Amino acid sequence: MNAYEYAKSRYEALGVDVERAMETLKKAPLALHCWQGDDVRGFDTDPSKPLTGGIQTTGNYPGRARTPEELMADIDLVLKLCPGTAKMNLHASYAIFDEDTPWADRDKLEPKHFKKWVDFCKERGLGCDFNPTFFSHPKCDPLTLSSPNEETRRFWIDHGKACIRISQYLAEELGQPCIMNIWTGDGFKDIPADRLGPRVRYKEAMDEILSEPFDFNKVKPCVESKVFGIGVEAYTAGSAEYALAYAAVNPGKCIPLMDNGHYHPTEVVSDKIPALLAFFPELALHITRPIRWDSDHVVLLDDETKEICKEIVRCGGLEGRVHMALDYFDASINRVSAWVTGFRNVQKALLMALLTPNEELKKLQDTDQFTELMVRQEEMKTLPFGGIWDEYCRRCGVPEDGKWFPMVQKYEQDVQLARG
Ligand code: RNT
Ligand code: ZN
């Protein structure tokens, strides 16, 4: 009996269909964020300017992608090293300009500025999600959609509408829905005098953006909340209650998006997933790892990642109800490794969840057999998961653990360090 057969027999003894678990996971799209490759700089503004909007990358590890070509080359390596189904996730700031399609400001962006990304996705059979970029731009005053300045607000509303049109284009070209996430870092460093005004303006701006015609089967606008950002510690217009309420009163138009780096430290998104699924047909996630003030460390195979994936699986999230995306950026380590580590860890956590006899465990809960429930859940933790994971990687045609990192090291030597 090889390692896979042995592992399989252990799970089968618990009534788990191992083959089906792998097949289900293989088909579940997980969005790969383009912004891990270049420290969220994008191609439409001066790369020497700092990030704004309450987010920050730290570290200056060599090898950052500086051009669309470099970023695409790095993503290609990531795709070769990750099992499962990826889709791209782009920010508007990653528009590609050249002689035929010269630079356009964010309120004037058009589908043609993303044609090269569409070609990239088509060649690799990927769908694509999209994000308007309401940060790191001279028109952040520093507020955007919640600004009291009519001209500023108009600019950002027009940007949002342009992004709806681009999202529709991406969905139609690639034949997969495009999750379009609205996040602004609008907020204040210190105690505001008016907490309502910015939120009302934000709401009205969102209403205008979503008045742009789109097909909800193709474009899924989301609103992402945040508790605080760097430099905006006292107040965030797009708070949890704001974002949830907005999505709740706009069914068929807007979906709530939870980023697990955006809550108070003892709150957990794993518990919020079923809470929202009791009311919302769909929700979206940014999967990340918060540490103290930072919401964007590389995703590890830690307890909360596993718990989030359990909830996704057992609440039917993989049947189209939960849209999964990665969101982190670490500039202090090799960026390809950062991407691959996080992507593989979410795949591992999902596979673990799919290898759990969820129906059996639910039955124990519903029949008050809590002692057995605890024992069974604890025993799951030492099952030979690695044997199934290795087999899953082999079936997906990607390297097993232990074999991909040397490939990144070689790429770093040959390609990334040559970038100067
Ligand atoms: C920031 C939000 C947001 C961004 C990306 C780049 O705190 O999480 O989702 O990380 O849009
Ligand atoms: Zn996020």
Tab-separated table of C-alpha atoms and ligand atoms in Angstrom:
chain	number	residue	atom	x	y	z
A	1	MET	CA	0.000	0.000	0.000
A	2	ASN	CA	1.476	3.348	-0.965
A	3	ALA	CA	1.068	6.521	1.105
A	4	TYR	CA	-1.962	7.664	-0.868
A	5	GLU	CA	-3.770	4.334	-0.620
A	6	TYR	CA	-3.130	4.160	3.098
A	7	ALA	CA	-4.330	7.735	3.664
A	8	LYS	CA	-7.383	7.110	1.513
A	9	SER	CA	-8.307	4.005	3.499
A	10	ARG	CA	-8.139	5.970	6.762
A	11	TYR	CA	-10.536	8.633	5.468
A	12	GLU	CA	-12.806	6.081	3.826
A	13	ALA	CA	-13.143	4.332	7.163
A	14	LEU	CA	-14.852	7.517	8.347
A	15	GLY	CA	-17.211	7.517	5.383
A	16	VAL	CA	-15.378	10.189	3.376
A	17	ASP	CA	-15.374	9.985	-0.431
A	18	VAL	CA	-11.772	10.963	-1.129
A	19	GLU	CA	-12.045	10.934	-4.925
A	20	ARG	CA	-15.047	13.198	-4.787
A	21	ALA	CA	-13.290	15.596	-2.423
A	22	MET	CA	-10.427	16.042	-4.891
A	23	GLU	CA	-12.784	16.426	-7.860
A	24	THR	CA	-14.830	19.076	-6.041
A	25	LEU	CA	-11.763	21.065	-5.042
A	26	LYS	CA	-10.305	20.933	-8.545
A	27	LYS	CA	-13.317	22.842	-9.876
A	28	ALA	CA	-13.600	25.551	-7.201
A	29	PRO	CA	-12.243	28.902	-8.421
A	30	LEU	CA	-9.864	30.785	-6.136
A	31	ALA	CA	-8.922	34.281	-7.278
A	32	LEU	CA	-5.220	35.094	-7.429
A	33	HIS	CA	-4.547	38.753	-6.644
A	34	CYS	CA	-2.195	40.372	-9.141
A	35	TRP	CA	-1.007	42.871	-6.508
A	36	GLN	CA	1.261	40.516	-4.523
A	37	GLY	CA	3.762	40.670	-7.398
A	38	ASP	CA	4.571	44.380	-7.342
A	39	ASP	CA	3.683	45.579	-3.851
A	40	VAL	CA	0.292	46.999	-4.978
A	41	ARG	CA	1.913	49.650	-7.212
A	42	GLY	CA	0.155	49.042	-10.517
A	43	PHE	CA	1.035	50.672	-13.816
A	44	ASP	CA	-0.979	53.886	-13.923
A	45	THR	CA	0.759	56.146	-11.412
A	46	ASP	CA	4.317	57.074	-10.424
A	47	PRO	CA	5.757	53.912	-8.821
A	48	SER	CA	7.990	55.976	-6.524
A	49	LYS	CA	4.962	57.455	-4.733
A	50	PRO	CA	3.885	55.747	-1.494
A	51	LEU	CA	0.669	53.736	-1.231
A	52	THR	CA	-2.286	55.595	0.264
A	53	GLY	CA	-5.710	54.564	1.507
A	54	GLY	CA	-4.544	53.075	4.793
A	55	ILE	CA	-2.606	50.164	3.269
A	56	GLN	CA	1.134	49.680	3.314
A	57	THR	CA	3.699	47.215	2.076
A	58	THR	CA	6.877	46.807	4.060
A	59	GLY	CA	10.188	45.347	2.942
A	60	ASN	CA	12.271	45.761	-0.176
A	61	TYR	CA	13.082	42.213	-1.151
A	62	PRO	CA	14.643	42.275	-4.619
A	63	GLY	CA	12.828	41.162	-7.768
A	64	ARG	CA	9.594	43.163	-7.747
A	65	ALA	CA	7.766	42.976	-11.098
A	66	ARG	CA	8.021	46.412	-12.737
A	67	THR	CA	6.113	45.888	-15.987
A	68	PRO	CA	3.074	43.944	-17.181
A	69	GLU	CA	5.405	41.466	-18.866
A	70	GLU	CA	7.347	40.814	-15.666
A	71	LEU	CA	4.180	40.509	-13.620
A	72	MET	CA	2.653	38.070	-16.101
A	73	ALA	CA	5.832	35.978	-16.153
A	74	ASP	CA	5.753	35.738	-12.356
A	75	ILE	CA	2.065	34.824	-12.365
A	76	ASP	CA	2.794	32.096	-14.896
A	77	LEU	CA	5.221	30.488	-12.508
A	78	VAL	CA	2.697	30.770	-9.661
A	79	LEU	CA	0.062	29.036	-11.793
A	80	LYS	CA	2.479	26.190	-12.559
A	81	LEU	CA	3.067	25.636	-8.863
A	82	CYS	CA	-0.503	25.813	-7.556
A	83	PRO	CA	-3.097	23.039	-7.803
A	84	GLY	CA	-6.785	23.680	-8.401
A	85	THR	CA	-8.597	26.328	-10.410
A	86	ALA	CA	-7.249	29.851	-10.286
A	87	LYS	CA	-8.856	32.942	-11.693
A	88	MET	CA	-7.134	36.307	-11.980
A	89	ASN	CA	-7.978	39.235	-9.758
A	90	LEU	CA	-6.981	42.636	-11.148
A	91	HIS	CA	-7.080	46.144	-9.822
A	92	ALA	CA	-7.942	49.004	-12.164
A	93	SER	CA	-4.470	50.426	-11.524
A	94	TYR	CA	-3.112	47.486	-13.548
A	95	ALA	CA	-4.471	48.882	-16.818
A	96	ILE	CA	-1.942	48.354	-19.572
A	97	PHE	CA	-0.978	51.384	-21.655
A	98	ASP	CA	1.086	51.456	-24.824
A	99	GLU	CA	1.330	53.411	-28.082
A	100	ASP	CA	-2.066	52.224	-29.345
A	101	THR	CA	-3.790	52.644	-25.997
A	102	PRO	CA	-2.144	55.651	-24.322
A	103	TRP	CA	-2.460	56.454	-20.609
A	104	ALA	CA	-5.967	57.344	-19.434
A	105	ASP	CA	-6.931	58.519	-15.977
A	106	ARG	CA	-9.059	56.250	-13.797
A	107	ASP	CA	-12.347	57.949	-14.628
A	108	LYS	CA	-11.686	57.345	-18.326
A	109	LEU	CA	-10.583	53.714	-18.246
A	110	GLU	CA	-12.060	51.456	-20.900
A	111	PRO	CA	-12.170	47.741	-21.623
A	112	LYS	CA	-9.392	48.192	-24.196
A	113	HIS	CA	-6.948	48.979	-21.378
A	114	PHE	CA	-7.452	45.420	-20.182
A	115	LYS	CA	-7.301	43.661	-23.541
A	116	LYS	CA	-3.835	42.274	-22.814
A	117	TRP	CA	-5.069	40.818	-19.552
A	118	VAL	CA	-7.996	39.251	-21.385
A	119	ASP	CA	-5.574	37.676	-23.853
A	120	PHE	CA	-3.466	36.462	-20.936
A	121	CYS	CA	-6.497	34.896	-19.236
A	122	LYS	CA	-7.854	33.372	-22.440
A	123	GLU	CA	-4.574	31.650	-23.225
A	124	ARG	CA	-4.593	30.096	-19.764
A	125	GLY	CA	-8.331	29.400	-19.503
A	126	LEU	CA	-8.793	31.764	-16.551
A	127	GLY	CA	-11.702	33.914	-15.457
A	128	CYS	CA	-11.018	37.334	-14.006
A	129	ASP	CA	-12.253	39.385	-11.052
A	130	PHE	CA	-11.843	43.134	-10.876
A	131	ASN	CA	-11.454	46.016	-8.434
A	132	PRO	CA	-11.814	49.739	-8.897
A	133	THR	CA	-8.742	51.385	-7.330
A	134	PHE	CA	-9.813	54.085	-4.886
A	135	PHE	CA	-6.323	54.669	-3.431
A	136	SER	CA	-2.781	55.694	-4.369
A	137	HIS	CA	-3.866	58.453	-6.745
A	138	PRO	CA	-3.585	62.279	-6.719
A	139	LYS	CA	-7.393	62.595	-6.734
A	140	CYS	CA	-7.655	61.035	-3.238
A	141	ASP	CA	-8.222	64.239	-1.258
A	142	PRO	CA	-7.631	61.933	0.777
A	143	LEU	CA	-11.304	60.838	0.711
A	144	THR	CA	-12.796	59.405	-2.470
A	145	LEU	CA	-16.449	58.313	-2.687
A	146	SER	CA	-17.223	59.934	0.651
A	147	SER	CA	-15.487	63.238	-0.060
A	148	PRO	CA	-17.471	66.431	0.552
A	149	ASN	CA	-15.777	67.842	-2.555
A	150	GLU	CA	-18.186	67.349	-5.458
A	151	GLU	CA	-15.442	67.221	-8.095
A	152	THR	CA	-13.490	64.564	-6.206
A	153	ARG	CA	-16.570	62.474	-5.655
A	154	ARG	CA	-17.598	62.803	-9.306
A	155	PHE	CA	-14.177	61.602	-10.446
A	156	TRP	CA	-14.391	58.492	-8.269
A	157	ILE	CA	-18.011	57.746	-9.199
A	158	ASP	CA	-16.985	57.893	-12.841
A	159	HIS	CA	-14.141	55.534	-12.018
A	160	GLY	CA	-16.574	53.097	-10.414
A	161	LYS	CA	-18.872	53.207	-13.422
A	162	ALA	CA	-15.966	52.664	-15.802
A	163	CYS	CA	-15.049	49.613	-13.710
A	164	ILE	CA	-18.551	48.162	-14.036
A	165	ARG	CA	-18.195	48.372	-17.810
A	166	ILE	CA	-14.753	46.774	-17.659
A	167	SER	CA	-16.048	44.000	-15.367
A	168	GLN	CA	-18.866	43.257	-17.798
A	169	TYR	CA	-16.297	43.070	-20.591
A	170	LEU	CA	-14.092	40.686	-18.593
A	171	ALA	CA	-17.058	38.443	-17.770
A	172	GLU	CA	-18.249	38.347	-21.359
A	173	GLU	CA	-14.833	37.738	-22.884
A	174	LEU	CA	-13.872	35.050	-20.396
A	175	GLY	CA	-17.246	33.383	-19.928
A	176	GLN	CA	-17.115	33.477	-16.108
A	177	PRO	CA	-18.702	35.925	-13.678
A	178	CYS	CA	-16.523	38.831	-12.600
A	179	ILE	CA	-16.580	39.690	-8.904
A	180	MET	CA	-16.127	43.476	-8.736
A	181	ASN	CA	-15.122	44.628	-5.293
A	182	ILE	CA	-15.545	48.159	-4.022
A	183	TRP	CA	-13.209	49.067	-1.180
A	184	THR	CA	-12.188	52.540	-0.174
A	185	GLY	CA	-9.860	53.464	2.651
A	186	ASP	CA	-11.876	56.617	3.300
A	187	GLY	CA	-11.555	57.594	6.925
A	188	PHE	CA	-9.935	59.871	9.493
A	189	LYS	CA	-6.815	59.696	11.597
A	190	ASP	CA	-8.465	61.352	14.563
A	191	ILE	CA	-11.878	61.835	16.086
A	192	PRO	CA	-14.248	63.168	13.410
A	193	ALA	CA	-16.926	65.806	13.936
A	194	ASP	CA	-19.302	64.109	11.514
A	195	ARG	CA	-19.531	60.361	11.212
A	196	LEU	CA	-22.779	60.255	9.284
A	197	GLY	CA	-22.067	62.662	6.429
A	198	PRO	CA	-19.231	60.647	4.861
A	199	ARG	CA	-21.299	57.457	5.046
A	200	VAL	CA	-24.317	59.064	3.417
A	201	ARG	CA	-22.103	60.429	0.651
A	202	TYR	CA	-20.433	57.019	0.255
A	203	LYS	CA	-23.863	55.373	0.006
A	204	GLU	CA	-25.107	57.841	-2.583
A	205	ALA	CA	-21.913	57.440	-4.597
A	206	MET	CA	-22.331	53.649	-4.532
A	207	ASP	CA	-25.931	54.032	-5.699
A	208	GLU	CA	-24.715	56.061	-8.655
A	209	ILE	CA	-21.999	53.568	-9.521
A	210	LEU	CA	-24.465	50.675	-9.411
A	211	SER	CA	-26.920	52.594	-11.584
A	212	GLU	CA	-24.539	51.823	-14.444
A	213	PRO	CA	-26.264	48.994	-16.363
A	214	PHE	CA	-24.835	45.504	-15.813
A	215	ASP	CA	-25.985	41.892	-15.760
A	216	PHE	CA	-25.819	40.520	-12.207
A	217	ASN	CA	-25.208	37.030	-13.581
A	218	LYS	CA	-21.983	38.365	-15.057
A	219	VAL	CA	-20.892	41.214	-12.816
A	220	LYS	CA	-21.113	40.749	-9.048
A	221	PRO	CA	-20.429	44.068	-7.332
A	222	CYS	CA	-19.281	43.696	-3.714
A	223	VAL	CA	-18.612	46.091	-0.885
A	224	GLU	CA	-15.716	45.377	1.484
A	225	SER	CA	-15.650	46.732	5.024
A	226	LYS	CA	-12.666	47.594	7.198
A	227	VAL	CA	-12.217	48.442	10.838
A	228	PHE	CA	-9.274	50.853	10.455
A	229	GLY	CA	-6.278	51.617	8.258
A	230	ILE	CA	-2.819	53.080	8.732
A	231	GLY	CA	-3.217	56.826	9.137
A	232	VAL	CA	-7.006	56.433	9.403
A	233	GLU	CA	-7.173	54.906	12.855
A	234	ALA	CA	-10.175	56.728	14.305
A	235	TYR	CA	-12.881	56.290	11.711
A	236	THR	CA	-13.578	54.257	8.569
A	237	ALA	CA	-16.561	55.263	6.454
A	238	GLY	CA	-16.894	51.736	5.046
A	239	SER	CA	-17.254	50.028	8.421
A	240	ALA	CA	-18.679	46.539	8.935
A	241	GLU	CA	-22.202	47.787	9.629
A	242	TYR	CA	-22.058	50.198	6.712
A	243	ALA	CA	-21.004	47.520	4.215
A	244	LEU	CA	-23.373	44.832	5.474
A	245	ALA	CA	-26.327	47.177	5.523
A	246	TYR	CA	-25.540	48.438	2.042
A	247	ALA	CA	-25.442	44.911	0.636
A	248	ALA	CA	-28.563	43.915	2.574
A	249	VAL	CA	-30.688	46.695	1.120
A	250	ASN	CA	-29.377	46.122	-2.409
A	251	PRO	CA	-30.147	42.469	-3.169
A	252	GLY	CA	-29.338	41.413	-6.704
A	253	LYS	CA	-27.007	44.392	-6.995
A	254	CYS	CA	-24.396	44.137	-4.293
A	255	ILE	CA	-22.790	41.340	-2.257
A	256	PRO	CA	-21.000	41.724	1.092
A	257	LEU	CA	-17.277	41.045	1.028
A	258	MET	CA	-15.457	40.092	4.215
A	259	ASP	CA	-11.689	40.373	4.480
A	260	ASN	CA	-10.572	38.400	7.516
A	261	GLY	CA	-7.919	41.028	8.219
A	262	HIS	CA	-10.545	43.705	8.759
A	263	TYR	CA	-12.085	42.893	12.133
A	264	HIS	CA	-11.235	43.231	15.792
A	265	PRO	CA	-8.714	40.588	16.877
A	266	THR	CA	-11.147	38.251	18.638
A	267	GLU	CA	-13.778	38.376	15.906
A	268	VAL	CA	-13.554	35.560	13.382
A	269	VAL	CA	-14.776	35.515	9.814
A	270	SER	CA	-15.290	31.749	10.034
A	271	ASP	CA	-18.260	32.434	12.298
A	272	LYS	CA	-19.504	35.335	10.174
A	273	ILE	CA	-19.733	33.179	7.025
A	274	PRO	CA	-22.704	31.069	8.203
A	275	ALA	CA	-24.245	34.126	9.871
A	276	LEU	CA	-24.354	35.943	6.542
A	277	LEU	CA	-25.337	32.869	4.553
A	278	ALA	CA	-28.485	32.663	6.651
A	279	PHE	CA	-29.545	35.872	4.846
A	280	PHE	CA	-27.450	36.476	1.726
A	281	PRO	CA	-27.575	34.080	-1.223
A	282	GLU	CA	-23.936	34.906	-2.017
A	283	LEU	CA	-20.965	36.424	-0.289
A	284	ALA	CA	-17.359	37.154	-1.154
A	285	LEU	CA	-14.167	36.712	0.848
A	286	HIS	CA	-10.682	38.158	0.915
A	287	ILE	CA	-8.572	35.477	2.524
A	288	THR	CA	-5.576	36.905	4.315
A	289	ARG	CA	-3.778	36.828	7.687
A	290	PRO	CA	-3.942	39.685	10.125
A	291	ILE	CA	-1.127	40.320	12.584
A	292	ARG	CA	-1.568	43.188	15.064
A	293	TRP	CA	-1.906	46.333	12.915
A	294	ASP	CA	-1.438	44.610	9.565
A	295	SER	CA	-4.242	42.919	7.694
A	296	ASP	CA	-2.227	41.504	4.822
A	297	HIS	CA	0.337	38.850	5.784
A	298	VAL	CA	0.751	35.704	3.649
A	299	VAL	CA	-1.952	33.118	4.377
A	300	LEU	CA	-0.670	30.214	6.468
A	301	LEU	CA	-2.290	26.866	7.209
A	302	ASP	CA	-3.371	28.181	10.575
A	303	ASP	CA	-6.453	27.417	12.646
A	304	GLU	CA	-8.578	30.284	11.345
A	305	THR	CA	-7.758	29.543	7.695
A	306	LYS	CA	-8.857	25.955	8.292
A	307	GLU	CA	-11.981	27.094	10.115
A	308	ILE	CA	-12.911	29.530	7.320
A	309	CYS	CA	-12.524	26.774	4.743
A	310	LYS	CA	-14.594	24.377	6.840
A	311	GLU	CA	-17.438	26.856	6.879
A	312	ILE	CA	-17.143	27.520	3.142
A	313	VAL	CA	-17.376	23.779	2.449
A	314	ARG	CA	-20.093	22.783	4.889
A	315	CYS	CA	-22.314	25.794	4.114
A	316	GLY	CA	-22.344	24.933	0.413
A	317	GLY	CA	-20.007	27.788	-0.432
A	318	LEU	CA	-18.322	25.843	-3.206
A	319	GLU	CA	-21.643	25.582	-5.029
A	320	GLY	CA	-21.369	29.222	-6.075
A	321	ARG	CA	-22.430	30.884	-2.828
A	322	VAL	CA	-19.001	31.966	-1.608
A	323	HIS	CA	-16.602	33.759	-3.953
A	324	MET	CA	-13.056	33.210	-2.740
A	325	ALA	CA	-10.115	35.504	-3.315
A	326	LEU	CA	-6.671	35.939	-1.823
A	327	ASP	CA	-5.619	39.362	-0.563
A	328	TYR	CA	-2.197	39.955	0.949
A	329	PHE	CA	1.073	41.597	0.017
A	330	ASP	CA	4.465	40.966	1.512
A	331	ALA	CA	7.455	42.819	0.079
A	332	SER	CA	9.952	41.345	2.539
A	333	ILE	CA	10.205	37.859	1.019
A	334	ASN	CA	10.260	36.362	-2.460
A	335	ARG	CA	6.967	37.478	-3.924
A	336	VAL	CA	6.343	34.338	-5.997
A	337	SER	CA	6.835	32.212	-2.870
A	338	ALA	CA	4.428	34.449	-0.997
A	339	TRP	CA	1.779	33.953	-3.653
A	340	VAL	CA	2.311	30.182	-3.919
A	341	THR	CA	2.377	29.620	-0.160
A	342	GLY	CA	-0.950	31.388	0.362
A	343	PHE	CA	-2.660	29.786	-2.613
A	344	ARG	CA	-1.533	26.282	-1.675
A	345	ASN	CA	-2.528	26.828	1.936
A	346	VAL	CA	-6.089	27.752	1.009
A	347	GLN	CA	-6.201	24.685	-1.232
A	348	LYS	CA	-4.945	22.541	1.654
A	349	ALA	CA	-7.485	23.954	4.075
A	350	LEU	CA	-10.299	23.409	1.570
A	351	LEU	CA	-9.171	19.852	0.928
A	352	MET	CA	-9.076	19.173	4.670
A	353	ALA	CA	-12.614	20.501	4.946
A	354	LEU	CA	-13.761	18.353	2.035
A	355	LEU	CA	-12.186	15.306	3.705
A	356	THR	CA	-14.261	15.813	6.835
A	357	PRO	CA	-17.370	13.668	7.439
A	358	ASN	CA	-19.426	16.827	7.872
A	359	GLU	CA	-22.842	15.175	7.795
A	360	GLU	CA	-21.861	12.666	10.488
A	361	LEU	CA	-20.484	15.382	12.719
A	362	LYS	CA	-23.616	17.492	12.279
A	363	LYS	CA	-25.683	14.513	13.324
A	364	LEU	CA	-23.678	14.225	16.535
A	365	GLN	CA	-24.354	17.889	17.255
A	366	ASP	CA	-28.063	17.606	16.527
A	367	THR	CA	-28.401	14.583	18.794
A	368	ASP	CA	-26.491	16.183	21.678
A	369	GLN	CA	-23.565	13.782	21.454
A	370	PHE	CA	-21.044	16.454	22.323
A	371	THR	CA	-18.465	14.181	23.925
A	372	GLU	CA	-18.181	12.094	20.783
A	373	LEU	CA	-18.233	15.216	18.646
A	374	MET	CA	-15.202	16.586	20.454
A	375	VAL	CA	-13.310	13.308	20.306
A	376	ARG	CA	-14.033	12.787	16.611
A	377	GLN	CA	-13.071	16.340	15.704
A	378	GLU	CA	-9.803	16.038	17.614
A	379	GLU	CA	-8.958	12.705	15.993
A	380	MET	CA	-9.415	14.193	12.529
A	381	LYS	CA	-6.365	16.338	13.227
A	382	THR	CA	-3.847	13.503	13.053
A	383	LEU	CA	-5.185	11.719	9.984
A	384	PRO	CA	-2.592	11.255	7.212
A	385	PHE	CA	-3.681	14.308	5.225
A	386	GLY	CA	-0.302	14.644	3.475
A	387	GLY	CA	-0.854	11.470	1.468
A	388	ILE	CA	-4.031	12.871	-0.080
A	389	TRP	CA	-2.538	16.333	-0.601
A	390	ASP	CA	0.443	14.904	-2.505
A	391	GLU	CA	-1.891	12.855	-4.673
A	392	TYR	CA	-4.056	15.931	-5.348
A	393	CYS	CA	-0.969	17.871	-6.446
A	394	ARG	CA	0.084	15.027	-8.741
A	395	ARG	CA	-3.359	14.862	-10.310
A	396	CYS	CA	-3.314	18.604	-10.876
A	397	GLY	CA	0.099	18.296	-12.507
A	398	VAL	CA	1.894	20.519	-10.007
A	399	PRO	CA	4.839	19.793	-7.707
A	400	GLU	CA	4.305	18.286	-4.268
A	401	ASP	CA	5.455	20.020	-1.092
A	402	GLY	CA	9.230	20.014	-0.971
A	403	LYS	CA	9.540	20.231	-4.743
A	404	TRP	CA	8.238	23.682	-5.691
A	405	PHE	CA	10.450	25.951	-3.623
A	406	PRO	CA	13.680	24.983	-5.446
A	407	MET	CA	11.908	26.007	-8.667
A	408	VAL	CA	11.217	29.442	-7.221
A	409	GLN	CA	14.809	29.702	-6.033
A	410	LYS	CA	16.028	29.008	-9.536
A	411	TYR	CA	13.584	31.546	-10.994
A	412	GLU	CA	14.754	34.104	-8.480
A	413	GLN	CA	18.380	33.563	-9.528
A	414	ASP	CA	17.714	33.515	-13.255
A	415	VAL	CA	14.930	36.087	-13.596
A	416	GLN	CA	13.976	38.136	-10.542
A	417	LEU	CA	17.467	39.100	-9.351
A	418	ALA	CA	18.343	40.213	-12.882
A	419	ARG	CA	15.683	42.933	-12.607
A	420	GLY	CA	17.999	45.295	-10.771
B	1	RNT	C1	-7.301	46.809	2.005
B	1	RNT	C2	-8.318	45.896	1.414
B	1	RNT	C3	-8.323	45.802	-0.070
B	1	RNT	C4	-6.927	45.815	-0.676
B	1	RNT	C5	-6.887	45.468	-2.138
B	1	RNT	C6	-5.582	45.865	-2.749
B	1	RNT	O1	-7.231	46.758	3.356
B	1	RNT	O2	-8.169	44.625	1.967
B	1	RNT	O3	-9.045	44.707	-0.466
B	1	RNT	O4	-6.068	44.958	0.004
B	1	RNT	O5	-7.951	45.977	-2.785
B	2	ZN	ZN	-9.221	42.998	1.143
